[in-house]
Amino acid sequence: MTAAEAISADNRPFAIRTYAPAQLREALRRMYLIRRFEEGAEDSYMRGLIHGTMHLSIGQEASAMATCMELTDADKITSTHRGHGHCIAKGADVGRMFAEFFGKETGYCHGRGGSMHIADVRTGNLGANGIVGGGLPIAVGAALTAKRLGRDDVTVCFFGDGANNEGAFHEALNMAAVWKLPVVFVCENNRYGMSTPAAYATAVRNIADRAVAYAMPGVTVDGNDFSAVAEAVHIAVARARAGEGPSLVENLTYRWRGHSKSDRNRYRTKEEIEEWMARDPIARFRAELIAHGILDEAGADAIAADAVATVEAGIAFAKDSPSPAVTDVTRYVYAES
Amino acid sequence: MNAMSDAGLRVLSYSEAIREAMAIAMEADPTVILMGEDIGVYGGAFQVTLDLVDRFGKDRVMDTPISELGGAGVAVGAALTGLKPIYEFQFSDFAMLAMEQIVNQAAKLRYMLGGEASVPVVFRLPSGSGTGAAAQHSQSIEAWFGHVPGLKVLQPATPEDAKGMLLAALADPDPVMIFEHKLLYKMKGPVPEGSYHTPIGKALVRRAGTDVTIVAGSIMVHRALEAAEKLAAEGINAEVIDLRSIRPIDHETILASVRKTGRLMVVYEGVKAFGVGAEISAMVAESDAFDYLDAPILRLGAADAPVPYNPDLERAAVPQVDTIEAAARRLARREV
Amino acid sequence: MPVEVILPKVDMDMTHGTLATWHVLPGQTVTKGAALFDIETDKAAMEVEAPASGRLAGVTAQPGDKVAVGTVVALIYAEGEADAVETAKQSTAAPASSPATASAPVAATAGAVEVILPKVDMDMTHGTLATWHVSEGQLVDKGAALFDIETDKAAMEVEAPASGVLHRVMARSGEKVPVGSVVAYIYPVGVAVGPRPSAQSVQLADTPETETKPAPSAPATVPVIAATAAMSVEGAALRATPAARAAARRAGIDLSRVTGTGPKGRIQRDDVANFAPPQAEALHAPAVAAVWTPEAGKLNVTTRKGTGTPLLMLHGFTADSQSWAPLEKAMGGDRPLIRIDLPGHGRSPRRRVASFTDLARQVVETFDDACRDHDRIDILGHSLGGALALALVDIRPRRVRSLAMIAPAGLGPEVHAQALAGITRATRAESLAPWLRLLTATPDGISDDYAKAAMRLRADASLRAYQSDLADVLFPDSVQPFDLRPALSRLVCPTTLIWGRKDHILPWRQSISVTGDFALHLLSEAGHVPQIECPDRVARILRLHLSAASGN
């Protein structure tokens, strides 16, 4: 059996055969961290510690983490209003994230942005966005910078099923294709734009079908299957790095919680939610890792416990942090000379 | 192209001055790029970028699809990550298609990110009436952007300022919008050689006077100066201030003049209501210069209508030399 | 460990919610995710699910209770933790006491029942006790109207919490009081009213406005002055430009006498400039023209004997030593006092003053003379006296233990020079009053009678002329040409700066743009003369300052 035959005969999932065990364990850790972070944020919100609303991504952890698997700090992402998971997957510190949620000076945006504008420029996260579709042209601009400056970094643009009907989506995809820019459009199709079903609001069956109109590859995958997402994005990132232009990846997934904390859940059935909760991306990935001997139950439990401790420490840090001075309300409007 | 002014200074047109500024910046800094519709071989709708694609190539002088929202957004994203794009809107009216990226993204990113990001993008916007292009290609919407913290909004009135402001805008770490008047593109004037910056946020007294203060911007500066010369023959000595920057606005230069003359008139091409004149009038009324006012403040702006097509109507819709002259005369003669 | 059941935030702007119904009773078991209770907000009602499985215990909120977001309303014990339930119930019951029990009357002393100012609005922190319906010593029945309370939003009646006799009324009608303060007690009939219960006392919302207004009978305690013309004529019907009005104010011209040449008779600046007052006017407005004769002699010093380090006091422009009386009274104590009358003020001779420096030199001379028996002194100065105090400390640093300044001059160029000129030149009470009213935070501090009394003290035209000339020397062109900011930054002695936030004469903001180490007290609702407007508040600060300076 030749080496090539050996590889092709390897029937293990893409992620298992592609990434080192340590990388896979770290991915599981970050997925747990996203889940616990969202739960901690929800709990803090209910205790009145968080001002305003927020959009939780519980149930979408595989999409966030598997997409960021091969990204370095030099690679950029643009994120969405449901962006906590992207931020953590890209390597942000949950303490500073909580501090931002609590409106503290130690937060990523010094308390000016909150949940919907959280960013971590150091790890290449150009920020969540409060405008549906707002990040799409910006991602194309970031990719233009990389191409113009001769760098090989790529930009991953997260957006939801709602954004695919915005004009910005079409303008951005078109320009990325015209200029062959290194950008990967990752649509997290969680089936609802607030309450409106994507199936109702979108003329095509799969959002990835729209890639055809912009002459780029488009693929739809099970967004709760870590390995499936990782493989699709791997191919798209490689294409981008090779200078061959943009791709569109559609991750089919589901948010367990409502659109925001104001959601009264009048548009979904309990049965539908339970059906999707049974496809928990974290449980699936954990089982997969154990099945392939990457770790054992005790190891997985230790990873899960570590996430809980990290989140608790993050909340404590945020609580203890100072608020911005009220007199600084106009600070950061312009550059400080 | 290298004509000399009376004073022996080199003379360029307004559009030549802008082009020279772009070329200087692109020579000096490889991160400066131009984006816009038909700015390549066509040279831009007003020929401002003419020949630049030959000098700097298509990678740096990028024709964009007709996608103002996407194009402006790409410029914002590029600015956010290390380039210095100059994005030309074909007409300032088209900025409305890109309002989202200008107002929600470019203007707010630094603040939303707590100072951790910078968006050094420059938007160029051909603006104003007088070309017979009617309601959707003749507007003066600069005041809209005066309402947006995070933006800087400039209005050059001369070739010298057009060049100096563009170079200053490129050196500025925040988003800057430059409203260029279409009727000024062919106007010639002395322009210094090399690189220099016209300070952002500083108005300029173009004509010193004692009887009435006329604050104007862009082409209205020239109309006000012409009106002032006619009034001088009658012994009325008007002071004309070129506002130059709408955001930030130079309070002190205006207040100092009002303290001197006691009479204020604001002339602008945007619709009179809720415009630049409202802001300046209110600013004076709130200041210590209030006690120096010896007459009501006058605003001369565009009629409360879209810009009309018929040339007589179009002319009547915005302040002209004769209307400025008449209003200033009444103000100076204490008839208001 | 039991799992806490909290009242969750379910709406973006929600701070409180009403617990509408419990679906599970204490002691019953519940499954995670099952409906536990209903919550109602302004906008919506919704079900809250159990956060864990187990036995419900320690319920602290009853149906109908309005509870703050994040409050623990119950606990859920896992199976096996059952034994702990009762204990937990007891320990959590106390902090959980509902608003009803917290506001219930508590016997304060010998059977007396506290009457508190209740919270009647969700976001209420203070309320104004509008009217008492029952007087001190009167009988009242439980449930009868006791007093009215007013908030920003509403007025309502508060009922007596018990029957008995009303005593110890601590909040008067019109006073603003924090929620929960005891405002009186109701004693059972026949119970002796003992010493004032010490448990709680009324905390005023803001330091009191009660002592502000100086009595018209003591006008000497106020700086005094004179403007020329009556400003009251600037009535609503008069059309004049801002510049014309400003010019008339400066020149003391009655605008109603000026003819306007602008549209619809509007008075413009030139109309004021061209205005020639009728001859008769001159009879009433000769003040500026009057002359004064330079005098020689020492500045007048008055002292009060006492024990400890003496306090040297320097009054402001157009005031005198007697203006310190309300503050001295409020401060109490028996420290020695040394007060200097500035030249041409009080009983001091009208000595020629060439400049601020010259004036400071005269004060230092007087200080050397009057304080030669004391190693170190404390200094207090107001306004111009504050600037002089600062200059004195700069010149004699080793002789000064501490410095306190009230609204001092010399910390910036701005000064309301028109007011100073107006005060010095006024020849009649009517023209003096508008300027006097600029000295206090609000104009109602100065009555017409008060202004008349003040004017009588300024009847001497040569006194007015002297002070007017002095104002020109000290504040030429409406600025303070002397700059004591460098002196302030050189100070090493303990220094306190007190300024009214409604000072119309010298801007309090000068205090925050200066460098130097000092304690800064900004008094809300106080004008240029806080020592007269609210002597108790100023005294409190000065007592602390002096006590710190003495090391106590």
PDB file of C-alpha atoms in Angstrom, chain B residues 105-334:
ATOM      1  CA  GLN B 105     -19.078  51.919  10.455  1.00  0.00           C
ATOM      2  CA  ALA B 106     -16.365  54.431   9.499  1.00  0.00           C
ATOM      3  CA  ALA B 107     -17.455  57.139  11.917  1.00  0.00           C
ATOM      4  CA  LYS B 108     -18.038  54.876  14.887  1.00  0.00           C
ATOM      5  CA  LEU B 109     -15.449  52.129  14.700  1.00  0.00           C
ATOM      6  CA  ARG B 110     -12.798  53.904  16.746  1.00  0.00           C
ATOM      7  CA  TYR B 111     -15.285  54.704  19.472  1.00  0.00           C
ATOM      8  CA  MET B 112     -17.042  51.343  19.473  1.00  0.00           C
ATOM      9  CA  LEU B 113     -13.694  49.644  19.806  1.00  0.00           C
ATOM     10  CA  GLY B 114     -12.566  51.919  22.612  1.00  0.00           C
ATOM     11  CA  GLY B 115      -9.791  53.556  20.621  1.00  0.00           C
ATOM     12  CA  GLU B 116      -8.315  50.221  19.506  1.00  0.00           C
ATOM     13  CA  ALA B 117      -8.966  50.847  15.812  1.00  0.00           C
ATOM     14  CA  SER B 118      -8.413  53.608  13.302  1.00  0.00           C
ATOM     15  CA  VAL B 119     -10.175  54.225   9.970  1.00  0.00           C
ATOM     16  CA  PRO B 120      -8.009  56.641   7.954  1.00  0.00           C
ATOM     17  CA  VAL B 121     -10.237  56.701   4.890  1.00  0.00           C
ATOM     18  CA  VAL B 122     -10.847  59.778   2.726  1.00  0.00           C
ATOM     19  CA  PHE B 123     -14.106  60.202   0.844  1.00  0.00           C
ATOM     20  CA  ARG B 124     -14.150  62.694  -2.020  1.00  0.00           C
ATOM     21  CA  LEU B 125     -17.584  63.995  -2.958  1.00  0.00           C
ATOM     22  CA  PRO B 126     -18.270  66.213  -6.015  1.00  0.00           C
ATOM     23  CA  SER B 127     -21.059  68.410  -4.857  1.00  0.00           C
ATOM     24  CA  GLY B 128     -23.327  71.370  -5.536  1.00  0.00           C
ATOM     25  CA  SER B 129     -25.675  72.802  -8.134  1.00  0.00           C
ATOM     26  CA  GLY B 130     -25.254  74.896 -11.247  1.00  0.00           C
ATOM     27  CA  THR B 131     -24.663  72.133 -13.776  1.00  0.00           C
ATOM     28  CA  GLY B 132     -28.247  71.469 -14.842  1.00  0.00           C
ATOM     29  CA  ALA B 133     -28.071  67.969 -13.409  1.00  0.00           C
ATOM     30  CA  ALA B 134     -31.250  68.462 -11.370  1.00  0.00           C
ATOM     31  CA  ALA B 135     -32.405  66.956  -8.125  1.00  0.00           C
ATOM     32  CA  GLN B 136     -30.318  63.801  -7.739  1.00  0.00           C
ATOM     33  CA  HIS B 137     -26.951  65.105  -8.931  1.00  0.00           C
ATOM     34  CA  SER B 138     -26.788  68.629  -7.516  1.00  0.00           C
ATOM     35  CA  GLN B 139     -27.276  68.460  -3.790  1.00  0.00           C
ATOM     36  CA  SER B 140     -25.163  69.966  -1.029  1.00  0.00           C
ATOM     37  CA  ILE B 141     -25.508  67.498   1.808  1.00  0.00           C
ATOM     38  CA  GLU B 142     -22.362  68.285   3.780  1.00  0.00           C
ATOM     39  CA  ALA B 143     -24.339  69.392   6.825  1.00  0.00           C
ATOM     40  CA  TRP B 144     -25.794  65.906   7.191  1.00  0.00           C
ATOM     41  CA  PHE B 145     -22.360  64.657   8.084  1.00  0.00           C
ATOM     42  CA  GLY B 146     -21.743  67.520  10.456  1.00  0.00           C
ATOM     43  CA  HIS B 147     -24.166  65.691  12.714  1.00  0.00           C
ATOM     44  CA  VAL B 148     -21.977  62.600  12.947  1.00  0.00           C
ATOM     45  CA  PRO B 149     -19.302  62.433  15.665  1.00  0.00           C
ATOM     46  CA  GLY B 150     -16.252  60.634  14.361  1.00  0.00           C
ATOM     47  CA  LEU B 151     -16.254  62.218  10.907  1.00  0.00           C
ATOM     48  CA  LYS B 152     -14.368  65.265   9.700  1.00  0.00           C
ATOM     49  CA  VAL B 153     -16.091  67.269   6.978  1.00  0.00           C
ATOM     50  CA  LEU B 154     -14.200  69.698   4.746  1.00  0.00           C
ATOM     51  CA  GLN B 155     -15.139  72.080   1.926  1.00  0.00           C
ATOM     52  CA  PRO B 156     -12.211  73.571   0.008  1.00  0.00           C
ATOM     53  CA  ALA B 157     -12.948  76.851  -1.786  1.00  0.00           C
ATOM     54  CA  THR B 158      -9.650  77.301  -3.630  1.00  0.00           C
ATOM     55  CA  PRO B 159      -7.147  75.149  -5.526  1.00  0.00           C
ATOM     56  CA  GLU B 160      -4.586  75.775  -2.797  1.00  0.00           C
ATOM     57  CA  ASP B 161      -6.951  74.487  -0.106  1.00  0.00           C
ATOM     58  CA  ALA B 162      -8.178  71.612  -2.263  1.00  0.00           C
ATOM     59  CA  LYS B 163      -4.649  70.265  -2.398  1.00  0.00           C
ATOM     60  CA  GLY B 164      -3.705  71.116   1.178  1.00  0.00           C
ATOM     61  CA  MET B 165      -6.895  69.660   2.605  1.00  0.00           C
ATOM     62  CA  LEU B 166      -6.553  66.388   0.741  1.00  0.00           C
ATOM     63  CA  LEU B 167      -2.982  65.974   1.969  1.00  0.00           C
ATOM     64  CA  ALA B 168      -4.056  66.884   5.495  1.00  0.00           C
ATOM     65  CA  ALA B 169      -6.930  64.404   5.282  1.00  0.00           C
ATOM     66  CA  LEU B 170      -4.564  61.625   4.224  1.00  0.00           C
ATOM     67  CA  ALA B 171      -2.356  62.368   7.198  1.00  0.00           C
ATOM     68  CA  ASP B 172      -5.346  62.292   9.548  1.00  0.00           C
ATOM     69  CA  PRO B 173      -6.019  59.036  11.383  1.00  0.00           C
ATOM     70  CA  ASP B 174      -9.809  59.449  11.192  1.00  0.00           C
ATOM     71  CA  PRO B 175     -12.328  59.361   8.343  1.00  0.00           C
ATOM     72  CA  VAL B 176     -12.500  62.620   6.405  1.00  0.00           C
ATOM     73  CA  MET B 177     -15.131  63.679   3.854  1.00  0.00           C
ATOM     74  CA  ILE B 178     -14.129  66.337   1.358  1.00  0.00           C
ATOM     75  CA  PHE B 179     -16.955  68.033  -0.523  1.00  0.00           C
ATOM     76  CA  GLU B 180     -15.569  69.444  -3.774  1.00  0.00           C
ATOM     77  CA  HIS B 181     -17.729  71.872  -5.707  1.00  0.00           C
ATOM     78  CA  LYS B 182     -18.264  70.827  -9.315  1.00  0.00           C
ATOM     79  CA  LEU B 183     -18.272  74.431 -10.544  1.00  0.00           C
ATOM     80  CA  LEU B 184     -14.881  75.010  -8.925  1.00  0.00           C
ATOM     81  CA  TYR B 185     -13.048  72.168 -10.687  1.00  0.00           C
ATOM     82  CA  LYS B 186     -11.945  74.477 -13.502  1.00  0.00           C
ATOM     83  CA  MET B 187     -11.228  77.469 -11.290  1.00  0.00           C
ATOM     84  CA  LYS B 188      -7.573  78.416 -11.326  1.00  0.00           C
ATOM     85  CA  GLY B 189      -5.497  79.766  -8.509  1.00  0.00           C
ATOM     86  CA  PRO B 190      -1.998  79.790  -7.034  1.00  0.00           C
ATOM     87  CA  VAL B 191      -0.946  76.448  -5.605  1.00  0.00           C
ATOM     88  CA  PRO B 192       2.307  75.901  -3.709  1.00  0.00           C
ATOM     89  CA  GLU B 193       4.637  73.183  -4.916  1.00  0.00           C
ATOM     90  CA  GLY B 194       5.268  70.012  -2.937  1.00  0.00           C
ATOM     91  CA  SER B 195       3.493  68.736   0.112  1.00  0.00           C
ATOM     92  CA  TYR B 196       1.744  70.967   2.633  1.00  0.00           C
ATOM     93  CA  HIS B 197      -1.302  70.663   4.894  1.00  0.00           C
ATOM     94  CA  THR B 198      -4.245  73.008   5.180  1.00  0.00           C
ATOM     95  CA  PRO B 199      -5.121  72.698   8.867  1.00  0.00           C
ATOM     96  CA  ILE B 200      -8.384  70.838   9.479  1.00  0.00           C
ATOM     97  CA  GLY B 201     -10.801  72.802  11.632  1.00  0.00           C
ATOM     98  CA  LYS B 202      -9.418  76.269  10.915  1.00  0.00           C
ATOM     99  CA  ALA B 203     -11.517  78.876   9.146  1.00  0.00           C
ATOM    100  CA  LEU B 204      -9.835  81.671   7.234  1.00  0.00           C
ATOM    101  CA  VAL B 205     -10.685  85.363   7.017  1.00  0.00           C
ATOM    102  CA  ARG B 206     -10.570  85.877   3.261  1.00  0.00           C
ATOM    103  CA  ARG B 207     -11.482  89.547   3.456  1.00  0.00           C
ATOM    104  CA  ALA B 208     -11.219  91.665   6.595  1.00  0.00           C
ATOM    105  CA  GLY B 209     -14.042  94.079   7.302  1.00  0.00           C
ATOM    106  CA  THR B 210     -15.808  95.934  10.064  1.00  0.00           C
ATOM    107  CA  ASP B 211     -19.504  96.243   9.243  1.00  0.00           C
ATOM    108  CA  VAL B 212     -20.860  92.761   8.725  1.00  0.00           C
ATOM    109  CA  THR B 213     -19.522  89.217   9.001  1.00  0.00           C
ATOM    110  CA  ILE B 214     -20.320  86.819   6.151  1.00  0.00           C
ATOM    111  CA  VAL B 215     -19.489  83.179   6.878  1.00  0.00           C
ATOM    112  CA  ALA B 216     -19.489  81.029   3.760  1.00  0.00           C
ATOM    113  CA  GLY B 217     -18.088  77.762   2.465  1.00  0.00           C
ATOM    114  CA  SER B 218     -16.987  76.335  -0.870  1.00  0.00           C
ATOM    115  CA  ILE B 219     -18.230  78.286  -3.896  1.00  0.00           C
ATOM    116  CA  MET B 220     -20.226  80.619  -1.663  1.00  0.00           C
ATOM    117  CA  VAL B 221     -16.922  82.097  -0.498  1.00  0.00           C
ATOM    118  CA  HIS B 222     -16.321  83.454  -3.997  1.00  0.00           C
ATOM    119  CA  ARG B 223     -19.847  84.743  -4.325  1.00  0.00           C
ATOM    120  CA  ALA B 224     -19.580  86.431  -0.938  1.00  0.00           C
ATOM    121  CA  LEU B 225     -16.228  88.002  -1.856  1.00  0.00           C
ATOM    122  CA  GLU B 226     -17.691  89.361  -5.073  1.00  0.00           C
ATOM    123  CA  ALA B 227     -20.677  90.755  -3.195  1.00  0.00           C
ATOM    124  CA  ALA B 228     -18.327  92.303  -0.632  1.00  0.00           C
ATOM    125  CA  GLU B 229     -16.374  94.128  -3.333  1.00  0.00           C
ATOM    126  CA  LYS B 230     -19.585  95.630  -4.706  1.00  0.00           C
ATOM    127  CA  LEU B 231     -20.643  96.712  -1.233  1.00  0.00           C
ATOM    128  CA  ALA B 232     -17.256  98.294  -0.608  1.00  0.00           C
ATOM    129  CA  ALA B 233     -18.054 100.788  -3.351  1.00  0.00           C
ATOM    130  CA  GLU B 234     -20.989 101.896  -1.196  1.00  0.00           C
ATOM    131  CA  GLY B 235     -18.831 102.196   1.884  1.00  0.00           C
ATOM    132  CA  ILE B 236     -19.981  98.945   3.424  1.00  0.00           C
ATOM    133  CA  ASN B 237     -17.026  96.943   4.634  1.00  0.00           C
ATOM    134  CA  ALA B 238     -17.877  93.262   4.883  1.00  0.00           C
ATOM    135  CA  GLU B 239     -15.682  90.611   6.475  1.00  0.00           C
ATOM    136  CA  VAL B 240     -15.766  87.293   4.622  1.00  0.00           C
ATOM    137  CA  ILE B 241     -14.833  84.104   6.453  1.00  0.00           C
ATOM    138  CA  ASP B 242     -14.130  80.909   4.551  1.00  0.00           C
ATOM    139  CA  LEU B 243     -15.459  78.227   6.868  1.00  0.00           C
ATOM    140  CA  ARG B 244     -13.336  75.504   5.222  1.00  0.00           C
ATOM    141  CA  SER B 245     -14.243  72.871   7.823  1.00  0.00           C
ATOM    142  CA  ILE B 246     -17.775  72.005   8.904  1.00  0.00           C
ATOM    143  CA  ARG B 247     -16.663  69.411  11.428  1.00  0.00           C
ATOM    144  CA  PRO B 248     -14.782  70.383  13.457  1.00  0.00           C
ATOM    145  CA  ILE B 249     -16.033  73.936  13.149  1.00  0.00           C
ATOM    146  CA  ASP B 250     -13.777  76.891  13.979  1.00  0.00           C
ATOM    147  CA  HIS B 251     -15.792  78.724  16.616  1.00  0.00           C
ATOM    148  CA  GLU B 252     -13.169  81.221  17.591  1.00  0.00           C
ATOM    149  CA  THR B 253     -12.582  82.795  14.201  1.00  0.00           C
ATOM    150  CA  ILE B 254     -16.322  83.340  13.761  1.00  0.00           C
ATOM    151  CA  LEU B 255     -16.864  84.661  17.286  1.00  0.00           C
ATOM    152  CA  ALA B 256     -13.949  87.065  17.018  1.00  0.00           C
ATOM    153  CA  SER B 257     -15.429  88.501  13.848  1.00  0.00           C
ATOM    154  CA  VAL B 258     -18.900  88.829  15.349  1.00  0.00           C
ATOM    155  CA  ARG B 259     -17.479  90.639  18.340  1.00  0.00           C
ATOM    156  CA  LYS B 260     -15.963  93.075  15.865  1.00  0.00           C
ATOM    157  CA  THR B 261     -18.867  93.643  13.466  1.00  0.00           C
ATOM    158  CA  GLY B 262     -21.941  92.851  15.567  1.00  0.00           C
ATOM    159  CA  ARG B 263     -23.667  91.547  12.430  1.00  0.00           C
ATOM    160  CA  LEU B 264     -23.646  87.988  11.140  1.00  0.00           C
ATOM    161  CA  MET B 265     -24.802  86.352   7.957  1.00  0.00           C
ATOM    162  CA  VAL B 266     -24.207  82.694   7.033  1.00  0.00           C
ATOM    163  CA  VAL B 267     -24.266  81.704   3.367  1.00  0.00           C
ATOM    164  CA  TYR B 268     -24.382  78.078   2.288  1.00  0.00           C
ATOM    165  CA  GLU B 269     -25.644  76.013  -0.591  1.00  0.00           C
ATOM    166  CA  GLY B 270     -27.423  73.323   1.416  1.00  0.00           C
ATOM    167  CA  VAL B 271     -31.115  73.659   2.186  1.00  0.00           C
ATOM    168  CA  LYS B 272     -31.517  76.542   4.610  1.00  0.00           C
ATOM    169  CA  ALA B 273     -33.418  74.621   7.289  1.00  0.00           C
ATOM    170  CA  PHE B 274     -31.369  72.525   9.755  1.00  0.00           C
ATOM    171  CA  GLY B 275     -28.172  73.423   7.965  1.00  0.00           C
ATOM    172  CA  VAL B 276     -24.739  74.847   8.592  1.00  0.00           C
ATOM    173  CA  GLY B 277     -26.335  78.228   9.215  1.00  0.00           C
ATOM    174  CA  ALA B 278     -28.454  76.864  12.022  1.00  0.00           C
ATOM    175  CA  GLU B 279     -25.403  75.445  13.761  1.00  0.00           C
ATOM    176  CA  ILE B 280     -23.357  78.618  13.436  1.00  0.00           C
ATOM    177  CA  SER B 281     -26.238  80.884  14.470  1.00  0.00           C
ATOM    178  CA  ALA B 282     -26.939  78.805  17.538  1.00  0.00           C
ATOM    179  CA  MET B 283     -23.268  78.632  18.408  1.00  0.00           C
ATOM    180  CA  VAL B 284     -23.017  82.435  18.329  1.00  0.00           C
ATOM    181  CA  ALA B 285     -26.232  82.853  20.300  1.00  0.00           C
ATOM    182  CA  GLU B 286     -24.887  80.550  23.002  1.00  0.00           C
ATOM    183  CA  SER B 287     -21.547  82.322  23.248  1.00  0.00           C
ATOM    184  CA  ASP B 288     -20.327  85.481  24.895  1.00  0.00           C
ATOM    185  CA  ALA B 289     -20.441  87.073  21.426  1.00  0.00           C
ATOM    186  CA  PHE B 290     -24.213  87.220  21.819  1.00  0.00           C
ATOM    187  CA  ASP B 291     -23.803  90.502  23.660  1.00  0.00           C
ATOM    188  CA  TYR B 292     -22.085  91.937  20.620  1.00  0.00           C
ATOM    189  CA  LEU B 293     -24.896  91.186  18.193  1.00  0.00           C
ATOM    190  CA  ASP B 294     -26.447  94.406  16.972  1.00  0.00           C
ATOM    191  CA  ALA B 295     -28.904  92.852  14.542  1.00  0.00           C
ATOM    192  CA  PRO B 296     -30.665  89.533  13.962  1.00  0.00           C
ATOM    193  CA  ILE B 297     -28.554  86.788  12.401  1.00  0.00           C
ATOM    194  CA  LEU B 298     -29.340  86.056   8.753  1.00  0.00           C
ATOM    195  CA  ARG B 299     -29.102  82.707   6.983  1.00  0.00           C
ATOM    196  CA  LEU B 300     -28.933  82.422   3.220  1.00  0.00           C
ATOM    197  CA  GLY B 301     -29.365  78.848   2.076  1.00  0.00           C
ATOM    198  CA  ALA B 302     -31.057  76.864  -0.648  1.00  0.00           C
ATOM    199  CA  ALA B 303     -34.789  77.071  -1.240  1.00  0.00           C
ATOM    200  CA  ASP B 304     -36.975  74.532   0.485  1.00  0.00           C
ATOM    201  CA  ALA B 305     -37.153  72.396  -2.640  1.00  0.00           C
ATOM    202  CA  PRO B 306     -35.105  69.814  -4.517  1.00  0.00           C
ATOM    203  CA  VAL B 307     -32.608  71.414  -6.884  1.00  0.00           C
ATOM    204  CA  PRO B 308     -34.645  72.232 -10.025  1.00  0.00           C
ATOM    205  CA  TYR B 309     -33.673  71.580 -13.619  1.00  0.00           C
ATOM    206  CA  ASN B 310     -34.749  74.813 -15.355  1.00  0.00           C
ATOM    207  CA  PRO B 311     -31.687  77.091 -15.325  1.00  0.00           C
ATOM    208  CA  ASP B 312     -33.547  80.124 -13.990  1.00  0.00           C
ATOM    209  CA  LEU B 313     -35.110  78.065 -11.253  1.00  0.00           C
ATOM    210  CA  GLU B 314     -31.804  76.413 -10.461  1.00  0.00           C
ATOM    211  CA  ARG B 315     -30.106  79.751 -10.130  1.00  0.00           C
ATOM    212  CA  ALA B 316     -32.898  81.080  -7.946  1.00  0.00           C
ATOM    213  CA  ALA B 317     -32.791  78.065  -5.679  1.00  0.00           C
ATOM    214  CA  VAL B 318     -29.390  78.823  -4.156  1.00  0.00           C
ATOM    215  CA  PRO B 319     -27.648  82.007  -2.969  1.00  0.00           C
ATOM    216  CA  GLN B 320     -26.052  84.047  -5.763  1.00  0.00           C
ATOM    217  CA  VAL B 321     -23.856  87.130  -5.727  1.00  0.00           C
ATOM    218  CA  ASP B 322     -26.815  89.492  -6.045  1.00  0.00           C
ATOM    219  CA  THR B 323     -28.840  87.870  -3.268  1.00  0.00           C
ATOM    220  CA  ILE B 324     -25.842  87.840  -0.952  1.00  0.00           C
ATOM    221  CA  GLU B 325     -25.114  91.462  -1.797  1.00  0.00           C
ATOM    222  CA  ALA B 326     -28.696  92.545  -1.133  1.00  0.00           C
ATOM    223  CA  ALA B 327     -28.940  90.712   2.158  1.00  0.00           C
ATOM    224  CA  ALA B 328     -25.603  92.002   3.400  1.00  0.00           C
ATOM    225  CA  ARG B 329     -26.566  95.531   2.425  1.00  0.00           C
ATOM    226  CA  ARG B 330     -29.795  95.371   4.417  1.00  0.00           C
ATOM    227  CA  LEU B 331     -27.939  93.953   7.355  1.00  0.00           C
ATOM    228  CA  ALA B 332     -25.227  96.591   7.263  1.00  0.00           C
ATOM    229  CA  ARG B 333     -27.728  99.385   6.784  1.00  0.00           C
ATOM    230  CA  ARG B 334     -29.657  98.206   9.790  1.00  0.00           C
TER     231      ARG B 334
END
